[in-house]
Short mmCIF file of C-alpha atoms and ligand atoms in Angstrom, two decimals:
data_model
loop_
_atom_site.label_atom_id
_atom_site.label_comp_id
_atom_site.label_asym_id
_atom_site.label_seq_id
_atom_site.Cartn_x
_atom_site.Cartn_y
_atom_site.Cartn_z
CA MET U 1 -11.65 -17.98 -15.22
CA ARG U 2 -9.31 -19.16 -12.49
CA ALA U 3 -9.42 -17.33 -9.17
CA ALA U 4 -8.57 -17.76 -5.50
CA ILE U 5 -11.82 -17.22 -3.61
CA LEU U 6 -12.21 -16.47 0.07
CA THR U 7 -14.03 -19.38 1.71
CA SER U 8 -13.71 -18.34 5.38
CA PRO U 9 -17.09 -17.76 7.05
CA ASP U 10 -15.85 -14.50 8.63
CA HIS U 11 -12.69 -12.48 9.21
CA SER U 12 -11.18 -14.94 11.70
CA HIS U 13 -7.51 -15.84 11.31
CA PRO U 14 -6.16 -17.53 9.25
CA PRO U 15 -8.20 -16.71 6.15
CA LYS U 16 -9.10 -19.66 3.94
CA LEU U 17 -8.78 -19.54 0.16
CA GLU U 18 -9.79 -22.05 -2.47
CA LEU U 19 -8.64 -22.16 -6.09
CA VAL U 20 -11.50 -22.44 -8.60
CA ASP U 21 -11.58 -22.32 -12.39
CA THR U 22 -15.30 -21.86 -12.94
CA LEU U 23 -15.91 -18.14 -12.35
CA ASP U 24 -17.20 -15.91 -15.11
CA PRO U 25 -14.96 -12.88 -15.74
CA PRO U 26 -16.45 -9.68 -14.26
CA VAL U 27 -18.24 -7.33 -16.65
CA PRO U 28 -17.02 -3.71 -16.69
CA SER U 29 -19.65 -0.98 -16.20
CA PRO U 30 -19.32 2.44 -17.84
CA GLY U 31 -16.16 4.10 -16.54
CA GLN U 32 -14.46 0.75 -15.98
CA VAL U 33 -12.11 -1.59 -17.85
CA LEU U 34 -11.64 -5.34 -17.80
CA ILE U 35 -8.02 -6.23 -17.13
CA LYS U 36 -6.20 -9.48 -17.78
CA VAL U 37 -4.25 -9.74 -14.56
CA ASP U 38 -0.49 -10.37 -14.61
CA ALA U 39 0.07 -10.10 -10.87
CA THR U 40 -1.27 -8.85 -7.56
CA SER U 41 0.29 -8.41 -4.12
CA ILE U 42 -0.55 -9.55 -0.62
CA THR U 43 -1.87 -6.84 1.68
CA PRO U 44 -1.70 -8.08 5.27
CA ALA U 45 -5.07 -8.21 7.06
CA GLU U 46 -7.10 -7.48 3.93
CA TYR U 47 -9.42 -10.35 4.88
CA THR U 48 -10.33 -8.46 8.10
CA TRP U 49 -11.37 -5.18 6.45
CA PRO U 50 -15.08 -4.28 6.59
CA ALA U 51 -14.94 -3.52 2.82
CA THR U 52 -13.98 -7.15 2.15
CA TRP U 53 -17.23 -8.34 3.72
CA THR U 54 -19.79 -5.58 3.18
CA ASP U 55 -20.78 -3.27 0.34
CA ARG U 56 -20.99 0.51 0.64
CA ALA U 57 -24.52 0.23 2.05
CA GLY U 58 -23.22 -2.08 4.80
CA GLU U 59 -24.95 -5.17 3.35
CA PRO U 60 -23.02 -8.46 3.11
CA ARG U 61 -21.12 -8.69 -0.16
CA GLU U 62 -22.09 -11.25 -2.74
CA ARG U 63 -19.92 -14.40 -2.75
CA PRO U 64 -17.47 -15.36 -4.10
CA ILE U 65 -15.13 -12.74 -2.68
CA VAL U 66 -11.72 -12.33 -4.34
CA LEU U 67 -8.86 -10.52 -2.54
CA GLY U 68 -6.00 -8.48 -4.01
CA HIS U 69 -6.48 -4.78 -4.76
CA ASP U 70 -2.98 -4.15 -6.09
CA LEU U 71 -3.32 -4.99 -9.74
CA SER U 72 -0.80 -5.21 -12.57
CA GLY U 73 -2.07 -6.31 -15.97
CA VAL U 74 -3.07 -5.55 -19.52
CA ILE U 75 -6.34 -3.94 -20.60
CA HIS U 76 -8.56 -6.57 -22.20
CA SER U 77 -11.60 -4.42 -23.01
CA LEU U 78 -13.34 -1.16 -22.18
CA ALA U 79 -16.99 -0.78 -21.24
CA LEU U 80 -19.17 -0.10 -24.24
CA GLY U 81 -19.24 3.57 -25.27
CA ASP U 82 -16.34 4.72 -23.05
CA SER U 83 -13.78 6.99 -24.61
CA THR U 84 -10.39 7.23 -22.92
CA THR U 85 -6.71 7.50 -23.72
CA PHE U 86 -6.32 3.90 -22.52
CA GLN U 87 -6.69 1.15 -25.13
CA PRO U 88 -6.94 -2.64 -25.09
CA GLY U 89 -3.41 -4.04 -24.90
CA ASP U 90 -2.06 -1.23 -22.68
CA ALA U 91 0.06 -2.37 -19.74
CA VAL U 92 -1.38 -0.73 -16.61
CA TYR U 93 -1.50 -0.97 -12.85
CA ALA U 94 -3.94 0.26 -10.22
CA LEU U 95 -5.15 0.23 -6.66
CA THR U 96 -8.74 -0.92 -7.10
CA ASP U 97 -11.86 -0.27 -5.00
CA PHE U 98 -11.79 -2.28 -1.76
CA HIS U 99 -15.54 -3.02 -2.00
CA ARG U 100 -15.15 -4.89 -5.31
CA ASN U 101 -13.55 -8.18 -6.13
CA GLY U 102 -9.77 -7.98 -6.46
CA ALA U 103 -7.04 -9.41 -8.64
CA GLN U 104 -6.33 -12.89 -7.27
CA ALA U 105 -8.01 -13.95 -10.50
CA GLU U 106 -7.32 -14.10 -14.23
CA TYR U 107 -9.50 -11.05 -14.85
CA ALA U 108 -10.47 -8.06 -12.71
CA VAL U 109 -12.29 -4.80 -13.21
CA ALA U 110 -10.77 -1.38 -12.48
CA ASN U 111 -12.20 2.13 -12.69
CA LEU U 112 -10.59 4.26 -15.39
CA SER U 113 -9.87 6.83 -12.66
CA GLU U 114 -7.74 4.25 -10.82
CA LEU U 115 -5.51 3.31 -13.77
CA ALA U 116 -2.00 4.41 -14.60
CA ARG U 117 0.57 3.42 -17.19
CA ARG U 118 2.82 0.69 -15.79
CA PRO U 119 6.48 1.77 -15.42
CA ARG U 120 8.49 0.60 -18.45
CA ASN U 121 11.45 -0.37 -16.27
CA LEU U 122 9.45 -2.72 -14.00
CA ASP U 123 8.50 -6.30 -14.75
CA PRO U 124 4.75 -7.01 -14.35
CA ALA U 125 5.17 -8.84 -11.03
CA SER U 126 7.21 -6.05 -9.40
CA ALA U 127 4.66 -3.47 -10.60
CA ALA U 128 1.99 -5.28 -8.56
CA GLY U 129 3.87 -4.32 -5.38
CA VAL U 130 3.56 -0.61 -6.02
CA PRO U 131 0.03 0.92 -6.02
CA LEU U 132 -1.28 0.49 -2.46
CA ALA U 133 1.99 1.05 -0.60
CA ALA U 134 3.27 3.83 -2.87
CA LEU U 135 -0.06 5.70 -2.96
CA THR U 136 -0.24 5.52 0.84
CA ALA U 137 3.23 7.06 1.09
CA TYR U 138 2.40 9.68 -1.58
CA GLN U 139 -0.90 10.70 0.03
CA ALA U 140 0.75 10.89 3.48
CA LEU U 141 3.59 13.09 2.23
CA VAL U 142 1.79 15.25 -0.35
CA GLU U 143 -1.89 15.51 0.64
CA HIS U 144 -1.51 15.35 4.39
CA GLY U 145 2.08 16.35 5.16
CA ASP U 146 2.51 18.94 2.37
CA VAL U 147 6.19 18.00 2.27
CA ARG U 148 8.43 20.50 0.45
CA GLU U 149 12.08 20.93 -0.30
CA GLY U 150 14.24 21.56 2.75
CA MET U 151 11.78 20.12 5.30
CA ARG U 152 12.85 17.52 7.84
CA VAL U 153 10.74 14.37 7.55
CA LEU U 154 10.79 11.39 9.92
CA VAL U 155 9.51 8.07 8.55
CA HIS U 156 8.75 5.36 11.12
CA GLY U 157 9.24 1.87 9.70
CA GLY U 158 11.49 3.02 6.85
CA ALA U 159 12.08 -0.55 5.64
CA GLY U 160 8.38 -1.49 5.58
CA GLY U 161 6.05 -1.68 2.61
CA VAL U 162 4.80 1.91 2.98
CA GLY U 163 7.89 3.29 4.72
CA MET U 164 10.34 2.41 1.93
CA PHE U 165 8.26 4.41 -0.56
CA ALA U 166 7.89 7.30 1.90
CA VAL U 167 11.68 7.48 2.42
CA GLN U 168 12.40 7.52 -1.32
CA MET U 169 9.65 10.01 -2.21
CA ALA U 170 10.49 12.39 0.65
CA LYS U 171 14.08 12.37 -0.61
CA ARG U 172 12.84 13.05 -4.16
CA PHE U 173 10.84 16.03 -2.85
CA GLY U 174 14.07 17.47 -1.44
CA ALA U 175 13.47 16.75 2.24
CA ARG U 176 16.08 15.74 4.78
CA VAL U 177 14.92 12.22 5.59
CA LEU U 178 15.21 10.59 8.98
CA ALA U 179 13.87 7.09 9.53
CA THR U 180 13.50 4.34 12.09
CA ALA U 181 14.15 0.64 11.41
CA SER U 182 15.37 -2.48 13.16
CA ALA U 183 19.15 -3.03 13.26
CA GLU U 184 19.37 -5.45 10.34
CA LYS U 185 17.47 -3.06 8.05
CA VAL U 186 19.33 0.17 8.89
CA GLY U 187 21.74 -0.33 5.95
CA PHE U 188 18.87 -0.93 3.54
CA VAL U 189 17.03 2.24 4.60
CA LYS U 190 20.23 4.29 4.16
CA SER U 191 20.75 2.69 0.73
CA ILE U 192 17.36 3.98 -0.46
CA GLY U 193 18.14 7.55 0.56
CA ALA U 194 17.56 8.14 4.27
CA ASP U 195 20.06 10.64 5.66
CA GLU U 196 19.90 9.23 9.19
CA VAL U 197 18.41 5.95 10.44
CA VAL U 198 17.68 5.15 14.08
CA ASP U 199 17.65 1.53 15.24
CA TYR U 200 14.37 1.77 17.15
CA ARG U 201 15.20 -1.08 19.52
CA MET U 202 18.53 0.42 20.61
CA GLU U 203 17.76 4.14 20.76
CA ARG U 204 14.81 6.40 21.47
CA PHE U 205 14.25 8.32 18.24
CA GLU U 206 13.25 11.47 20.18
CA ASP U 207 16.76 11.54 21.72
CA VAL U 208 18.41 11.44 18.28
CA VAL U 209 16.40 13.10 15.51
CA GLY U 210 15.73 16.57 16.96
CA LYS U 211 12.66 18.40 15.65
CA VAL U 212 11.00 17.57 12.32
CA ASP U 213 8.37 19.21 10.14
CA VAL U 214 6.52 16.02 9.26
CA VAL U 215 6.31 12.52 10.74
CA VAL U 216 4.99 9.67 8.60
CA ASP U 217 4.15 6.92 11.06
CA THR U 218 3.59 3.34 9.90
CA ALA U 219 4.22 1.70 13.28
CA GLY U 220 1.49 3.12 15.55
CA GLY U 221 1.29 2.32 19.29
CA GLU U 222 3.95 3.83 21.55
CA THR U 223 5.92 5.03 18.53
CA LEU U 224 3.00 7.21 17.49
CA ARG U 225 2.31 8.38 21.05
CA ARG U 226 5.95 9.48 21.43
CA SER U 227 6.03 11.20 18.03
CA TYR U 228 3.95 14.25 19.04
CA SER U 229 6.96 15.68 20.88
CA VAL U 230 9.30 15.75 17.87
CA VAL U 231 7.05 17.78 15.53
CA VAL U 232 7.76 21.53 15.26
CA PRO U 233 4.84 23.92 15.89
CA GLY U 234 2.99 24.18 12.57
CA GLY U 235 4.17 20.69 11.60
CA VAL U 236 2.18 17.53 10.86
CA LEU U 237 2.06 14.05 12.34
CA VAL U 238 0.48 11.63 9.84
CA THR U 239 -0.21 8.07 10.85
CA VAL U 240 -1.37 5.34 8.49
CA GLU U 241 -1.48 2.71 11.20
CA THR U 242 -4.93 1.27 10.97
CA GLU U 243 -5.69 0.87 14.67
CA ALA U 244 -4.44 4.30 15.76
CA VAL U 245 -7.92 5.86 15.97
CA ASP U 246 -9.46 2.95 17.91
CA MET U 247 -6.56 3.09 20.34
CA GLY U 248 -7.15 6.81 20.95
CA LEU U 249 -3.75 7.72 19.55
CA VAL U 250 -4.96 10.31 17.05
CA ASP U 251 -5.17 12.92 19.79
CA VAL U 252 -6.40 16.19 18.29
CA LYS U 253 -6.51 17.95 21.69
CA MET U 254 -2.87 17.11 22.35
CA ALA U 255 -1.96 18.23 18.82
CA ASP U 256 -3.80 21.56 19.33
CA LYS U 257 -1.95 22.13 22.58
CA LEU U 258 1.37 21.61 20.78
CA GLY U 259 0.33 23.71 17.78
CA ILE U 260 0.67 20.80 15.37
CA GLN U 261 -1.76 18.74 13.28
CA VAL U 262 -2.35 15.02 13.67
CA LYS U 263 -3.92 13.18 10.74
CA THR U 264 -4.85 9.74 9.56
CA PHE U 265 -6.50 8.46 6.39
CA ILE U 266 -7.32 5.40 4.33
CA VAL U 267 -5.52 5.23 1.00
CA ARG U 268 -7.62 5.46 -2.17
CA GLY U 269 -6.93 4.49 -5.76
CA ASP U 270 -5.94 7.51 -7.84
CA GLY U 271 -4.65 7.10 -11.39
CA ARG U 272 -3.24 10.64 -11.64
CA GLN U 273 -1.15 10.23 -8.53
CA LEU U 274 -0.07 6.78 -9.69
CA GLU U 275 1.13 8.30 -13.00
CA LYS U 276 3.38 10.60 -10.93
CA ILE U 277 4.69 7.52 -9.12
CA THR U 278 5.30 5.85 -12.51
CA ASP U 279 7.43 8.87 -13.46
CA MET U 280 9.43 8.67 -10.22
CA ILE U 281 10.07 4.96 -10.83
CA GLU U 282 11.07 5.45 -14.48
CA GLU U 283 13.38 8.35 -13.54
CA GLY U 284 15.10 6.07 -11.00
CA HIS U 285 14.08 8.10 -7.94
CA VAL U 286 11.94 5.29 -6.53
CA LYS U 287 13.06 1.67 -6.53
CA VAL U 288 10.69 -1.25 -6.03
CA PHE U 289 11.56 -4.28 -3.91
CA VAL U 290 9.92 -7.68 -4.12
CA ASP U 291 10.38 -10.27 -1.42
CA ARG U 292 8.80 -13.47 -2.84
CA VAL U 293 6.65 -14.40 -5.83
CA PHE U 294 4.06 -17.20 -5.69
CA PRO U 295 1.87 -18.63 -8.46
CA LEU U 296 -1.92 -18.31 -8.08
CA LYS U 297 -2.24 -22.01 -7.29
CA ARG U 298 -0.22 -21.31 -4.10
CA ALA U 299 -2.33 -18.25 -3.13
CA MET U 300 -3.05 -19.64 0.35
CA GLU U 301 0.67 -20.07 1.03
CA ALA U 302 1.33 -16.57 -0.34
CA VAL U 303 -1.22 -15.05 2.05
CA GLU U 304 0.22 -16.98 5.01
CA TYR U 305 3.75 -15.85 4.09
CA GLY U 306 2.74 -12.23 3.43
CA GLU U 307 0.82 -12.08 6.73
CA GLY U 308 3.66 -13.68 8.67
CA LYS U 309 6.52 -12.42 10.81
CA ASN U 310 9.31 -13.93 8.70
CA LYS U 311 8.83 -11.96 5.52
CA GLY U 312 11.82 -10.12 4.10
CA ILE U 313 12.15 -6.68 2.52
CA GLY U 314 9.56 -5.87 -0.16
CA LYS U 315 6.17 -7.16 -1.17
CA THR U 316 4.84 -10.69 -1.48
CA ILE U 317 3.46 -11.14 -4.99
CA ILE U 318 1.03 -13.55 -6.61
CA LYS U 319 1.82 -13.95 -10.28
CA LEU U 320 -0.91 -15.07 -12.69
CA MET U 321 1.17 -15.28 -15.86
CA HIS U 322 2.64 -18.69 -16.78
CA ASP U 323 0.92 -20.15 -13.75
N1 LIG K 401 -4.16 3.89 6.20
C1 LIG K 401 -3.96 3.22 5.08
O1 LIG K 401 -4.61 3.45 4.06
C2 LIG K 401 -2.90 2.17 5.06
C3 LIG K 401 -2.32 1.76 3.85
C4 LIG K 401 -1.29 0.82 3.88
C5 LIG K 401 -0.86 0.29 5.10
N2 LIG K 401 -1.50 0.68 6.24
C6 LIG K 401 -1.08 0.19 7.56
O2 LIG K 401 0.24 0.70 7.78
C7 LIG K 401 0.97 -0.19 8.60
C8 LIG K 401 2.30 -0.52 7.90
O3 LIG K 401 2.03 -1.19 6.69
P1 LIG K 401 3.24 -1.79 5.85
O4 LIG K 401 2.66 -2.49 4.69
O5 LIG K 401 4.29 -0.77 5.62
O6 LIG K 401 3.77 -2.89 6.90
P2 LIG K 401 5.15 -3.65 6.97
O7 LIG K 401 5.71 -3.87 5.59
O8 LIG K 401 4.96 -4.82 7.85
O9 LIG K 401 6.12 -2.60 7.67
C9 LIG K 401 5.96 -2.20 8.98
C10 LIG K 401 7.30 -1.68 9.47
O10 LIG K 401 7.14 -1.16 10.76
C11 LIG K 401 8.38 -1.29 11.41
N3 LIG K 401 8.22 -1.21 12.84
C12 LIG K 401 7.66 -2.11 13.68
N4 LIG K 401 7.72 -1.64 14.94
C13 LIG K 401 8.33 -0.43 14.88
C14 LIG K 401 8.69 0.54 15.84
N5 LIG K 401 8.42 0.37 17.15
N6 LIG K 401 9.32 1.67 15.42
C15 LIG K 401 9.58 1.86 14.12
N7 LIG K 401 9.27 0.97 13.16
C16 LIG K 401 8.66 -0.15 13.55
C17 LIG K 401 8.91 -2.62 10.94
O11 LIG K 401 10.31 -2.46 10.93
P3 LIG K 401 11.38 -3.66 11.03
O12 LIG K 401 10.95 -4.68 10.03
O13 LIG K 401 12.65 -2.97 10.68
O14 LIG K 401 11.28 -4.16 12.44
C18 LIG K 401 8.34 -2.76 9.53
O15 LIG K 401 9.33 -2.49 8.55
C19 LIG K 401 0.05 -1.40 8.81
O16 LIG K 401 -0.62 -1.23 10.04
C20 LIG K 401 -0.95 -1.30 7.67
O17 LIG K 401 -2.18 -1.91 8.00
C21 LIG K 401 -2.49 1.60 6.24
#
């Protein structure tokens, strides 16, 4: 099969990819399916993650390594003996295990527990932009923030990959949604349902938003540090920013003093939650935005674009079909 394989010796920047057409398709184990991939998305910095380079035991992963854990495709075959409601030919999508090879390839394996029905109103390429970002937003709001109707929720980075899902889902859950964004994206964030949007370069959000029940932070750094003060006692500050812990910004002592909780987590694939996201997309409560679509043969360019500063609103997609 054709695939873009990671040829960099380590996680130094920029990552190097090479297109090959000689790989054998992966073989699904019990509990897994083989998927003919339609599309995948670019997740910035994926090439730096420990899971890209080592297995669960911490040993170096077998080469070749294939990136791309957002997967949109059609089930090709099930593992022998598995019984499931999914059948060959079903259009599905998933966030797949970070320790396994991903979907920058014609075929990829997914766990049955990761799979969900692909939304009928999304084309296969757009669906590839959903699982990782939308599950992150869902897990932040539902599992960690316990967001309910009538709560006030502040989303930092409301126009970003995760933030745009968080804004739309929080609205769907009946929250009053406040968000931060740069000036040129304020209109977009309002258009997807935010009740108030603060231009974070012009105003200090803590001077504008008042107190909130939940903060979903995708920006980290000073934004996260300053967010403790806007959470009501009993409320939750959830950050998904990857470096927050290393930078000492997940400050449990400070949170205790304020009577709030501070949390962080790494998103995981979850087919049941993704089915709920499918429903929200099909019901029109959550819209999906794609920035640019590249063919697999331009995977290197797609990664450079998706990692870069000049990307627009929505995900960068690699499309396998009609390549
Ligand atoms: N923990 C997990 O499992 C998990 C999962 C997914 C992502 N992440 C992490 O979450 C972060 C965001 O990911 P993403 O895909 O949403 O990135 P993204 O698409 O690049 O969006 C980041 C957003 O942050 C905004 N931003 C930058 N500085 C800000 C500030 N000072 N105040 C408010 N907003 C600010 C940007 O807004 P403007 O463009 O308007 O300037 C941008 O829209 C990354 O660090 C990523 O690694 C973690």
